[in-house]
Amino acid sequence: MIHELRAVWHDTRMIVLCAISGALYAAVLIPFKVVPLIPGVTELRPANAIPIVCSFLFGPAAGWGSAIGNLIGDFFGGVGPGDVFGFAANLVYGYLPYKIWALIGCGQSPVDRSPLGVAKYVMTCFCASILCADIVGWGDSLLGLRPFAVLGNLIVFNNMLASCLLAPFLLAAIYPRVRAGHLLYSDLMVLPSSPCSFARRLAGLVMLVFGGLSAWVLGNLVSAGFWVPGFLPSWASTPPYGAAVGIVVTPFLVIGLVGASWL
Amino acid sequence: MALTASRSLHLGGPPEIEVKEVSFTYRGSTEPALHGISFVQRRGEIVGVVGPSGAGKSTLVKCLNRLVPSFDNGTFAGVVKIAGQTLAEQRVCDVAPLVGMVFQDFESQLFSTNVAHEVAFAMEQCGYSREEMVQRVGAALRAVGLEGFESRDPATLSGGEKQRLAVAAVMALRPRVIVLDEPTTDLDPQGRAEVFALIEQMRLQGATLVLVEHDLEALRVCDRLLVVRDGRIVADLPPSELMARVELLESCRLRPPDLSLLCERLGITPHTQTLEEAERAIRARFRICATACESRLDYDASASSCLPVTRVGQEANKGRQEALIEVRKLTYAYPEGRLALEDIDFAVGSGEFVAIVGRNGSGKSTLAKHLVGILRPTRGQVLLGGRDLSRLTVAEISRHVGFVFQNPDHQIFAATVEEEVAFGPRNFGLKPDEVAERTQRVLAAVGLEKLRFQDPFLLSKGERQRVAVAAALALNPRVLILDEPTTGLDFFEQRRMMELLTELNRGGVAIVIITHTPWLVACYARRVVMMERGRKVFDGPVRQFFASSELLENSAFRLPEVTALSRRLGLVALTVDELVSVLEARS
Amino acid sequence: MPIYLYLDRGTLFHRFHPTVKVFGLFAVFWTVFWLDHPVALAPVGALLLGVAHASRSWANFRRLSWLLLLIVFFTSLVWILFFRVGAPLAKVGPLWVSRASLEFGLGRGLKLAELIATTIIFLSTTKVEEFSYGLRALGVPYRVGFAITLAFRLAPLFIDSALEVVAAQSLRGHEFRRGGPLSRLRRYAPVMIPVFMGALRKANNMAMALEARGFGHSPRPTSFAEYRFTRSDLFALIALSVLASASFLAYYLGWAGIKIR
């Protein structure tokens, strides 16, 4: 994970693509920030489709781009300490799709609409969305800003809707054209060869799914107070359960992130 | 075989650029973009590169700083030397201190959030000390007339200022050669004038420049012009000699300067290069003395038939009929309170062909956006067929008034040209048969039938502009408004676009174009509306507009050469054909 | 469309050294982090209001007031319901509130409002180039800082083109607000595709223009920006350090927490 993310900074075109993905994300995020589902409570953000699309097109540059775009969007409305986690979460959300697809796509195009292709695409987006939600939910819980059970679920919900309902239309229109113009990340940069074998990458995916899902489920249970493990010290066993979320979720989040780095 | 000037190496300096047998084929292409090109440019020489779109001009100049083949993968052969140094295997960034390059798209070459930082950017990359940078930033900004702009955000500058800033940013590094790749294509006349004034100043200071440009009239400043066609240099001549070869220019899809065309038509040799020479030659040829000419060919601005009219589309324009759109006392203020339009009265009748002209920021586009309801008036009214536009939705308005944005890429999204055109009719709930019929008809009207299954993104800019026109026409509007429809197109594409509009106008569609191109107004429009600082300062026939010295002096609108010449002769001719007919009739 | 909050007012807060501004941002975050009780948070809120006034940032507070109110209200409500400790004051089905949950919820709302107010003041007084200078001073590599600055410059351009695309598609009868939320989401495709393709067309030109201007020539580019550290910067650093320490002390002494009764 790290070597590809670092390689972006050695190539002028990838740096530009990184800035462009960031600016695009912010450009859709800011004027079209809200499609309210329940006013004041939850909203749909069409912009959440951009990191997924950029990931398939620009590879690792999209990871940095999403992180920067989210930062710019927050600059428009006011940032907070939680945005450090927002930066990291969006980095993962923009970075993971192309990596997961490289592993499970078996050379298929991400615009392939066969049942298997759709299933793989949905799984790709789900993995990216859940790890993104875990990071923000975990971070904001630790800082005591917003409960994991609220933020974590909203992020998964929003990301999945945008990536499954809007991103496929965008990809279908843009991906073939970019590929025809030899502007995909694989045409533009020489990716450093992965130090991980196929088996290790597969294990990475399993860890990512296991760690990400476990962190999400446990984060929900603990933060809502439905389950407070007995092994927790007394100072962590009382509301608002920020420390409890930290203690319970951290190991699984680490498993998920280590898995992501092996992809 | 290329035509070569006897004086091609007239300047005595040492060779600054040597290009030997350079060929390049883009990846995935079978046809080379450059075929064994060779030329030499001496220090202090200004060389213009001209040719039709896709001829290889940009590819050629990109070889001078290794953008080709570093950025555009493909097969490269040949040698490029700058100041005696062979460029081989160097990175583009290492060539920057030798060759500076200014690009057409000014937005894509400004990276900083303030002017001084923008100029210092290249020096920061090359590791200059802060003291050196401060000194050079000041000098570069002075040279391009942007002193005092240091802390401005480049995004707040006009197009001309942005392009001058891009030149300053290149000049600060003091490269041996500066390449300007179509630096004025996206600018208004004021911006063009600013950039050409700067080029003239650089010429006087002995800079070595390579200038790619479509407008031949503007290239008289060059020492030599290279004509590139199909990846080859087909002529290498001084401007005066090249401009006399009208046939060659037309075969290369270049617009011959009016004076050359006139000399060709009147059989005046050698061709004249300045208005003074042309006036003298014509007066001598037709034995017109100054006073006699003025008394006999004096122009009556109110009589549009005082000259034989041969303009394209003239017969279709029989004057204003019922008002389709009417603007009454329109005032528009931006949210922060600044007035963009003030007390505008304006109407477009059926069958009209109106050109709206004026400097950037004069209110042209703001006015046009009111005509389609994108903007709503702060005060006053816009009426569409007598109905108040504010009571209609944008979608309802668009059934009657079509709008084509300056950048066609701001609306194209579908997978095929046909799908793109059908998008509007489908949105209005037309039945599939009707959608298909309309699409078919409109594609035939704009000449895109053969490209109906093509991906619109892969078409040329001219073709994409036609797709945008087709998409607007598919809604059967009675008025079509086009915001600078010819910007960025070469002469051939510009003429094609205007002929299409003339055809549509003949078919009864009222046309309103916003344009900065004088010859288009002279050749195709029948009525001119001129805007200045949010006010309408002129609204009348084209000929009357070009007859008004005061108006033209206040605007940045440059007269077409033939109109300027005819005015010296005491009349107002809008086209070369007109002037020739009058002179021949007189003789 | 103006999207950034910087206001060119030339106050003392505008003139602070970029590093001091970045330090100030984190110092206030730190200060607010340790405080839970609304009464403990109130003085910091008052201080921020004073700074907002002195830095003449009110215009941005007015512009973002709806967002601030919405976030504070929502955050308070969620925490009031989630902080289920203390003797219930009112109970409706599974939901109940106690004095502690009310104090905690209000405290969280206030905390978030103060964090956002801090960043509004920071952004109202800090230019993008100062921000990137601050990042470099904090050890962020040049190229990363450059990409962030470039994205900041490009975002307004892309927003303008997105708004123009919206106008162009509306003129072709495309309605963005038709249908349910899911169908509305899909209706953004005709806007996002042209914006995306336009950006891609720019990408190659921009990379070429960058290298043609020497980007990458030197591994360690020099800096044109120069900011002087003045005495007022020193005083500001001391004041911020005192504030941050006082907040931690209040937490340590148990003055800033919620008492569960």
mmCIF file with all atom_site columns, N, CA and C in Angstrom, chain A residues 145-172:
data_model
loop_
_atom_site.group_PDB
_atom_site.id
_atom_site.type_symbol
_atom_site.label_atom_id
_atom_site.label_alt_id
_atom_site.label_comp_id
_atom_site.label_asym_id
_atom_site.label_entity_id
_atom_site.label_seq_id
_atom_site.pdbx_PDB_ins_code
_atom_site.Cartn_x
_atom_site.Cartn_y
_atom_site.Cartn_z
_atom_site.occupancy
_atom_site.B_iso_or_equiv
_atom_site.pdbx_formal_charge
_atom_site.auth_seq_id
_atom_site.auth_comp_id
_atom_site.auth_asym_id
_atom_site.auth_atom_id
_atom_site.pdbx_PDB_model_num
ATOM 1  N N  . LEU A 1 145 ? -16.651 13.135 19.636  1.00 0.00 ? 145 LEU A N  1
ATOM 2  C CA . LEU A 1 145 ? -17.413 14.122 18.867  1.00 0.00 ? 145 LEU A CA 1
ATOM 3  C C  . LEU A 1 145 ? -18.788 13.586 18.441  1.00 0.00 ? 145 LEU A C  1
ATOM 4  N N  . ARG A 1 146 ? -18.789 12.404 17.795  1.00 0.00 ? 146 ARG A N  1
ATOM 5  C CA . ARG A 1 146 ? -20.055 11.812 17.375  1.00 0.00 ? 146 ARG A CA 1
ATOM 6  C C  . ARG A 1 146 ? -19.986 10.307 17.623  1.00 0.00 ? 146 ARG A C  1
ATOM 7  N N  . PRO A 1 147 ? -21.115 9.683  18.008  1.00 0.00 ? 147 PRO A N  1
ATOM 8  C CA . PRO A 1 147 ? -21.075 8.251  18.307  1.00 0.00 ? 147 PRO A CA 1
ATOM 9  C C  . PRO A 1 147 ? -20.823 7.409  17.053  1.00 0.00 ? 147 PRO A C  1
ATOM 10 N N  . PHE A 1 148 ? -20.080 6.335  17.223  1.00 0.00 ? 148 PHE A N  1
ATOM 11 C CA . PHE A 1 148 ? -19.790 5.423  16.118  1.00 0.00 ? 148 PHE A CA 1
ATOM 12 C C  . PHE A 1 148 ? -21.091 4.948  15.483  1.00 0.00 ? 148 PHE A C  1
ATOM 13 N N  . ALA A 1 149 ? -22.076 4.636  16.330  1.00 0.00 ? 149 ALA A N  1
ATOM 14 C CA . ALA A 1 149 ? -23.308 4.030  15.823  1.00 0.00 ? 149 ALA A CA 1
ATOM 15 C C  . ALA A 1 149 ? -24.049 4.958  14.869  1.00 0.00 ? 149 ALA A C  1
ATOM 16 N N  . VAL A 1 150 ? -23.843 6.247  15.005  1.00 0.00 ? 150 VAL A N  1
ATOM 17 C CA . VAL A 1 150 ? -24.515 7.186  14.097  1.00 0.00 ? 150 VAL A CA 1
ATOM 18 C C  . VAL A 1 150 ? -23.648 7.393  12.860  1.00 0.00 ? 150 VAL A C  1
ATOM 19 N N  . LEU A 1 151 ? -22.409 7.839  13.099  1.00 0.00 ? 151 LEU A N  1
ATOM 20 C CA . LEU A 1 151 ? -21.551 8.235  11.987  1.00 0.00 ? 151 LEU A CA 1
ATOM 21 C C  . LEU A 1 151 ? -21.146 7.044  11.115  1.00 0.00 ? 151 LEU A C  1
ATOM 22 N N  . GLY A 1 152 ? -20.761 5.952  11.766  1.00 0.00 ? 152 GLY A N  1
ATOM 23 C CA . GLY A 1 152 ? -20.305 4.780  11.021  1.00 0.00 ? 152 GLY A CA 1
ATOM 24 C C  . GLY A 1 152 ? -21.369 4.284  10.057  1.00 0.00 ? 152 GLY A C  1
ATOM 25 N N  . ASN A 1 153 ? -22.606 4.227  10.523  1.00 0.00 ? 153 ASN A N  1
ATOM 26 C CA . ASN A 1 153 ? -23.668 3.699  9.669   1.00 0.00 ? 153 ASN A CA 1
ATOM 27 C C  . ASN A 1 153 ? -24.026 4.662  8.547   1.00 0.00 ? 153 ASN A C  1
ATOM 28 N N  . LEU A 1 154 ? -24.050 5.951  8.884   1.00 0.00 ? 154 LEU A N  1
ATOM 29 C CA . LEU A 1 154 ? -24.376 6.938  7.848   1.00 0.00 ? 154 LEU A CA 1
ATOM 30 C C  . LEU A 1 154 ? -23.356 6.892  6.720   1.00 0.00 ? 154 LEU A C  1
ATOM 31 N N  . ILE A 1 155 ? -22.092 6.740  7.088   1.00 0.00 ? 155 ILE A N  1
ATOM 32 C CA . ILE A 1 155 ? -21.042 6.747  6.057   1.00 0.00 ? 155 ILE A CA 1
ATOM 33 C C  . ILE A 1 155 ? -21.173 5.526  5.155   1.00 0.00 ? 155 ILE A C  1
ATOM 34 N N  . VAL A 1 156 ? -21.392 4.368  5.752   1.00 0.00 ? 156 VAL A N  1
ATOM 35 C CA . VAL A 1 156 ? -21.541 3.161  4.917   1.00 0.00 ? 156 VAL A CA 1
ATOM 36 C C  . VAL A 1 156 ? -22.749 3.325  3.995   1.00 0.00 ? 156 VAL A C  1
ATOM 37 N N  . PHE A 1 157 ? -23.837 3.815  4.557   1.00 0.00 ? 157 PHE A N  1
ATOM 38 C CA . PHE A 1 157 ? -25.065 3.986  3.799   1.00 0.00 ? 157 PHE A CA 1
ATOM 39 C C  . PHE A 1 157 ? -24.846 4.946  2.610   1.00 0.00 ? 157 PHE A C  1
ATOM 40 N N  . ASN A 1 158 ? -24.293 6.106  2.921   1.00 0.00 ? 158 ASN A N  1
ATOM 41 C CA . ASN A 1 158 ? -24.056 7.110  1.877   1.00 0.00 ? 158 ASN A CA 1
ATOM 42 C C  . ASN A 1 158 ? -23.096 6.618  0.809   1.00 0.00 ? 158 ASN A C  1
ATOM 43 N N  . ASN A 1 159 ? -21.988 6.053  1.253   1.00 0.00 ? 159 ASN A N  1
ATOM 44 C CA . ASN A 1 159 ? -20.977 5.609  0.295   1.00 0.00 ? 159 ASN A CA 1
ATOM 45 C C  . ASN A 1 159 ? -21.524 4.502  -0.596  1.00 0.00 ? 159 ASN A C  1
ATOM 46 N N  . MET A 1 160 ? -22.261 3.593  -0.015  1.00 0.00 ? 160 MET A N  1
ATOM 47 C CA . MET A 1 160 ? -22.778 2.483  -0.817  1.00 0.00 ? 160 MET A CA 1
ATOM 48 C C  . MET A 1 160 ? -23.816 2.968  -1.828  1.00 0.00 ? 160 MET A C  1
ATOM 49 N N  . LEU A 1 161 ? -24.667 3.895  -1.407  1.00 0.00 ? 161 LEU A N  1
ATOM 50 C CA . LEU A 1 161 ? -25.674 4.398  -2.357  1.00 0.00 ? 161 LEU A CA 1
ATOM 51 C C  . LEU A 1 161 ? -25.001 5.097  -3.531  1.00 0.00 ? 161 LEU A C  1
ATOM 52 N N  . ALA A 1 162 ? -24.065 5.997  -3.209  1.00 0.00 ? 162 ALA A N  1
ATOM 53 C CA . ALA A 1 162 ? -23.406 6.748  -4.289  1.00 0.00 ? 162 ALA A CA 1
ATOM 54 C C  . ALA A 1 162 ? -22.587 5.819  -5.171  1.00 0.00 ? 162 ALA A C  1
ATOM 55 N N  . SER A 1 163 ? -21.903 4.847  -4.554  1.00 0.00 ? 163 SER A N  1
ATOM 56 C CA . SER A 1 163 ? -21.028 4.005  -5.368  1.00 0.00 ? 163 SER A CA 1
ATOM 57 C C  . SER A 1 163 ? -21.811 2.960  -6.154  1.00 0.00 ? 163 SER A C  1
ATOM 58 N N  . CYS A 1 164 ? -22.981 2.575  -5.679  1.00 0.00 ? 164 CYS A N  1
ATOM 59 C CA . CYS A 1 164 ? -23.744 1.552  -6.422  1.00 0.00 ? 164 CYS A CA 1
ATOM 60 C C  . CYS A 1 164 ? -24.783 2.156  -7.358  1.00 0.00 ? 164 CYS A C  1
ATOM 61 N N  . LEU A 1 165 ? -25.261 3.361  -7.056  1.00 0.00 ? 165 LEU A N  1
ATOM 62 C CA . LEU A 1 165 ? -26.313 3.924  -7.906  1.00 0.00 ? 165 LEU A CA 1
ATOM 63 C C  . LEU A 1 165 ? -25.798 4.951  -8.907  1.00 0.00 ? 165 LEU A C  1
ATOM 64 N N  . LEU A 1 166 ? -24.776 5.706  -8.528  1.00 0.00 ? 166 LEU A N  1
ATOM 65 C CA . LEU A 1 166 ? -24.309 6.759  -9.428  1.00 0.00 ? 166 LEU A CA 1
ATOM 66 C C  . LEU A 1 166 ? -22.982 6.396  -10.099 1.00 0.00 ? 166 LEU A C  1
ATOM 67 N N  . ALA A 1 167 ? -22.043 5.873  -9.317  1.00 0.00 ? 167 ALA A N  1
ATOM 68 C CA . ALA A 1 167 ? -20.709 5.607  -9.876  1.00 0.00 ? 167 ALA A CA 1
ATOM 69 C C  . ALA A 1 167 ? -20.749 4.697  -11.111 1.00 0.00 ? 167 ALA A C  1
ATOM 70 N N  . PRO A 1 168 ? -21.596 3.640  -11.159 1.00 0.00 ? 168 PRO A N  1
ATOM 71 C CA . PRO A 1 168 ? -21.592 2.796  -12.353 1.00 0.00 ? 168 PRO A CA 1
ATOM 72 C C  . PRO A 1 168 ? -21.936 3.570  -13.637 1.00 0.00 ? 168 PRO A C  1
ATOM 73 N N  . PHE A 1 169 ? -22.852 4.552  -13.533 1.00 0.00 ? 169 PHE A N  1
ATOM 74 C CA . PHE A 1 169 ? -23.188 5.363  -14.712 1.00 0.00 ? 169 PHE A CA 1
ATOM 75 C C  . PHE A 1 169 ? -21.987 6.190  -15.151 1.00 0.00 ? 169 PHE A C  1
ATOM 76 N N  . LEU A 1 170 ? -21.318 6.750  -14.159 1.00 0.00 ? 170 LEU A N  1
ATOM 77 C CA . LEU A 1 170 ? -20.150 7.574  -14.482 1.00 0.00 ? 170 LEU A CA 1
ATOM 78 C C  . LEU A 1 170 ? -19.043 6.715  -15.078 1.00 0.00 ? 170 LEU A C  1
ATOM 79 N N  . LEU A 1 171 ? -18.827 5.568  -14.458 1.00 0.00 ? 171 LEU A N  1
ATOM 80 C CA . LEU A 1 171 ? -17.765 4.680  -14.955 1.00 0.00 ? 171 LEU A CA 1
ATOM 81 C C  . LEU A 1 171 ? -18.063 4.225  -16.381 1.00 0.00 ? 171 LEU A C  1
ATOM 82 N N  . ALA A 1 172 ? -19.334 3.878  -16.637 1.00 0.00 ? 172 ALA A N  1
ATOM 83 C CA . ALA A 1 172 ? -19.697 3.391  -17.972 1.00 0.00 ? 172 ALA A CA 1
ATOM 84 C C  . ALA A 1 172 ? -19.418 4.458  -19.018 1.00 0.00 ? 172 ALA A C  1
#
